[in-house]
CSV table of C-alpha atoms in Angstrom, one decimal:
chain,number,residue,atom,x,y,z
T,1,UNK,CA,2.3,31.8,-27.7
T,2,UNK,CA,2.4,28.1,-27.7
T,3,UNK,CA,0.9,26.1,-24.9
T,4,UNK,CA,3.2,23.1,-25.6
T,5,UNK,CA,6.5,22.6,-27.2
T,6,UNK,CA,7.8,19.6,-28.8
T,7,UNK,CA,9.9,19.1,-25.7
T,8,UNK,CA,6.8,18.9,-23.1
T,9,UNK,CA,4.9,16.7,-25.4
T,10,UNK,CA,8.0,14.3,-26.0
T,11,UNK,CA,8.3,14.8,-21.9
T,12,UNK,CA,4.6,14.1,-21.1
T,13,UNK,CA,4.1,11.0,-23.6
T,14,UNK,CA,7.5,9.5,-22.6
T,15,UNK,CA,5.9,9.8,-18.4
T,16,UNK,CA,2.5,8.4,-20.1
T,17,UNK,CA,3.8,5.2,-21.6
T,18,UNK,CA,6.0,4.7,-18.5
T,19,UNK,CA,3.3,5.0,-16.3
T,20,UNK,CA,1.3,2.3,-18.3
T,21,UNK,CA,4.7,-0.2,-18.5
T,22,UNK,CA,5.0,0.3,-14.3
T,23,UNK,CA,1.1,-0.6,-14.1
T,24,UNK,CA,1.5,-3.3,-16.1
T,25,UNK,CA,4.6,-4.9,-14.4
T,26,UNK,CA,2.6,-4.4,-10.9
T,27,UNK,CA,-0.4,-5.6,-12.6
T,28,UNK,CA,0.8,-8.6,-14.3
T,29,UNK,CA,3.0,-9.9,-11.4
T,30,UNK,CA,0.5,-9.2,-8.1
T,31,UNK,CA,0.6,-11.9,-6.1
T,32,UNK,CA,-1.6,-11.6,-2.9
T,33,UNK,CA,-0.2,-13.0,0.7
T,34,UNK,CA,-2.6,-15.5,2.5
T,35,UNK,CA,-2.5,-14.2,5.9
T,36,UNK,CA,-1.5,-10.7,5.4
T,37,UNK,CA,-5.1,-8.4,4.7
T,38,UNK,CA,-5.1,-6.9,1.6
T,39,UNK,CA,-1.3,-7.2,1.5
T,40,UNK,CA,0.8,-8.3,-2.4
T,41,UNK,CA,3.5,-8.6,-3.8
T,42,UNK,CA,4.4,-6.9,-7.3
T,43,UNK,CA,6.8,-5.8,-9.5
T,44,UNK,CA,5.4,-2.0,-9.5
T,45,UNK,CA,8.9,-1.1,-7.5
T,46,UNK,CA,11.0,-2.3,-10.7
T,47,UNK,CA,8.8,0.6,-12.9
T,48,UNK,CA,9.3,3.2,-10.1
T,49,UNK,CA,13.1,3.3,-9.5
T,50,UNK,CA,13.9,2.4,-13.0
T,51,UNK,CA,11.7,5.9,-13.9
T,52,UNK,CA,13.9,7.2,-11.4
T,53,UNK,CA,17.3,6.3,-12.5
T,54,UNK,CA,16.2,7.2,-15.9
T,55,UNK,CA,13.8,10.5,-15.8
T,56,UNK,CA,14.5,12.0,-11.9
T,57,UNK,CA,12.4,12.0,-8.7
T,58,UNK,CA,9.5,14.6,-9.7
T,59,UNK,CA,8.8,11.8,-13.0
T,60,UNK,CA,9.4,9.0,-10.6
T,61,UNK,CA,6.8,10.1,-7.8
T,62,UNK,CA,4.2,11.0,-10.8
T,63,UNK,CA,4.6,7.7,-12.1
T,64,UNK,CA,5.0,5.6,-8.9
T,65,UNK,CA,1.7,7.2,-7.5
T,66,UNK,CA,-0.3,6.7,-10.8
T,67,UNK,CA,1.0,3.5,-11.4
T,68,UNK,CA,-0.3,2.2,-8.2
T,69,UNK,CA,-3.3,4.1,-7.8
T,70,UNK,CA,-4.4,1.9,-11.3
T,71,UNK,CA,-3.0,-1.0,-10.2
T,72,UNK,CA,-5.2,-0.8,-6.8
T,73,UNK,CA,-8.1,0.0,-8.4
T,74,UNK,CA,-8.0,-2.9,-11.1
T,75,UNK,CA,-6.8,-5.4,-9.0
T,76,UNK,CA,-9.6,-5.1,-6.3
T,77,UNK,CA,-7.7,-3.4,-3.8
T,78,UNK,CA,-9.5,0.1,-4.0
T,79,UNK,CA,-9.3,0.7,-0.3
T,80,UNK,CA,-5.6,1.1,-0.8
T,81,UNK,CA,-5.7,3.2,-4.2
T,82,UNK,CA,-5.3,6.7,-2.4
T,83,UNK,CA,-2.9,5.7,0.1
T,84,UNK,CA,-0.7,4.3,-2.9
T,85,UNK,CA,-0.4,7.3,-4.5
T,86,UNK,CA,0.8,9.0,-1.6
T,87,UNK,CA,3.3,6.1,-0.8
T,88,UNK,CA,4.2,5.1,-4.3
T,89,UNK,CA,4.2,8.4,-5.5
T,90,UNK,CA,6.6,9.4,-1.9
T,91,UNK,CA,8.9,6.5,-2.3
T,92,UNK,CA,9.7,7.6,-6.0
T,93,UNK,CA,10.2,11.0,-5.0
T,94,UNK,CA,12.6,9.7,-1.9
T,95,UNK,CA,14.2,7.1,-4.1
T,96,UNK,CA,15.8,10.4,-6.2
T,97,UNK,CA,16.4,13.0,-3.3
T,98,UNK,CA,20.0,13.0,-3.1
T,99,UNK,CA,22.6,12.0,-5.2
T,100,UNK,CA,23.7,9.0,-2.9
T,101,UNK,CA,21.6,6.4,-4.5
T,102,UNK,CA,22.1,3.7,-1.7
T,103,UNK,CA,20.8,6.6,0.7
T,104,UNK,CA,17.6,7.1,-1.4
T,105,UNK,CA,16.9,3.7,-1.9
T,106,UNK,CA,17.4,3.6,2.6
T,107,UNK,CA,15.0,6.3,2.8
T,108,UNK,CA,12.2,5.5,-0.1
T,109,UNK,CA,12.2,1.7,1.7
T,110,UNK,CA,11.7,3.2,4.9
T,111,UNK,CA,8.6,5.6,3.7
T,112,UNK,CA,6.7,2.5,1.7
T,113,UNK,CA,7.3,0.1,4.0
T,114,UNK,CA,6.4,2.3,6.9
T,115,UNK,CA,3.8,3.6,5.3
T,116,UNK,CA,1.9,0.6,4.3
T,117,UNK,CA,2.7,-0.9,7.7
T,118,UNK,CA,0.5,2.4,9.5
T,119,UNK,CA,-2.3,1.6,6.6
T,120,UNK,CA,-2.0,-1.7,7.1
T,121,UNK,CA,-2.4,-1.4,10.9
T,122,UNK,CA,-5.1,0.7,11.2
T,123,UNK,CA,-6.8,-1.0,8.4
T,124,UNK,CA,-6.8,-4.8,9.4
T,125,UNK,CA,-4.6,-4.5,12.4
T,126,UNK,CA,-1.3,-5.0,13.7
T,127,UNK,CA,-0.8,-8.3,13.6
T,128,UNK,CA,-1.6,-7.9,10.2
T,129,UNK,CA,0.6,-5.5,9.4
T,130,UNK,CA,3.3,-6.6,10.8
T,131,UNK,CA,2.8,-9.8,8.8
T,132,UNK,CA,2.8,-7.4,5.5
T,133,UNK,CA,6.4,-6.0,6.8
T,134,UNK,CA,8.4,-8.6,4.9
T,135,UNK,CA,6.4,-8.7,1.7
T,136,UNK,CA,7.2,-5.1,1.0
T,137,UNK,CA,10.6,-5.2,2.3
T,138,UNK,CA,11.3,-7.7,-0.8
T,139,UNK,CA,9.1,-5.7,-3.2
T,140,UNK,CA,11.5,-3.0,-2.7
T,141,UNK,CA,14.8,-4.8,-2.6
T,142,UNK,CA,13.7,-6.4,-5.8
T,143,UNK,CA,12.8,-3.5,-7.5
T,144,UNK,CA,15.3,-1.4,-6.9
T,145,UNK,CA,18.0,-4.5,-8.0
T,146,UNK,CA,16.2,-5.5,-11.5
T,147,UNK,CA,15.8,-1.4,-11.8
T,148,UNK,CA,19.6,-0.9,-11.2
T,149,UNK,CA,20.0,-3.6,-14.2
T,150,UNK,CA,17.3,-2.6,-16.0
T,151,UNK,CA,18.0,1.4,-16.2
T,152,UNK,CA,21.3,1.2,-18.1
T,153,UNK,CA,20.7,-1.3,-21.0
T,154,UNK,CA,17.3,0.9,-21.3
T,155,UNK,CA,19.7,3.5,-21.7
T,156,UNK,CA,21.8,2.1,-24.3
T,157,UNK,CA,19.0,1.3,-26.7
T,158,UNK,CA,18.3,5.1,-27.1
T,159,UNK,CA,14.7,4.4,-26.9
T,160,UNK,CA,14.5,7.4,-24.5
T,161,UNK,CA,16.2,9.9,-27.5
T,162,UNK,CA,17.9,12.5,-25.6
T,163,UNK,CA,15.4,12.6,-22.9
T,164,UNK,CA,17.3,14.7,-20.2
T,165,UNK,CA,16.7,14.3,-16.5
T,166,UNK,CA,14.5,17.1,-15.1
């Protein structure tokens, strides 16, 4: 009996390397918001709906949640690192639910940026949250535009070779 196939280990590493390129967008572009506590702005959303256009909402919500958790935790911002798996790791999971993608990305913006703001405000404070609201609100808008460009001329290179959706 074999414990993995070709297809699971073609399947896992494909998850692996996206995970790293999603960490690395967030990572690379994280700015932090004066004024906001503990509050940045990144490119992470850009990894997490293009893994979901490409691979499907289980993928998506592995990667999102890993993604972030990393990026928290190597960008000083540990305090967030478990609730960023949950809400990273929700919103990617939301952002494939249906098959109305304008209705998942509605519903994944809602959960992230609802979610930080109830962090956020029990963390620093509502004032402080409600000062976060906008940042994430772009994050998301941003992410899920360059994704929505990025996803088919991923496609078209074949670097995914036959990868099917889950």
């Amino acid at each position: 009996m074999k414990l993995m196939d070709n297809s699971n280990i073609k399947k896992l590493t494909l998850l692996a390397i996206w995970t790293a390129v999603t960490f690395v967008l967030g990572r690379l572009f994280t700015f932090p918001i004066p004024g906001s506590a503990g509050n940045i702005l990144t490119l992470l959303d850009v990894g997490i709906y293009t893994a979901v256009f490409l691979f499907g909402k289980r993928e998506a919500a592995i990667i999102g949640g890993f993604a972030a958790f990393l990026l928290d935790l190597t960008a000083g911002y540990s305090n967030y690192m478990f609730f960023s798996l949950i809400i990273h790791g929700g919103q990617g999971y939301l952002a494939g639910l249906t098959r109305y993608k304008w209705l998942n990305f509605l519903v994944s913006l809602v959960f992230m940026v609802g979610g930080y703001f109830i962090v956020g405000g029990l963390m620093y404070g509502w004032g402080s949250a409600i000062a976060g609201l906008w940042v994430n609100i772009i994050q998301v808008v941003v992410g899920f535009a360059l994704a929505k460009v990025l996803s088919p001329l991923i496609e078209r290179t074949g670097i995914l070779n036959g990868f099917r959706k889950a």
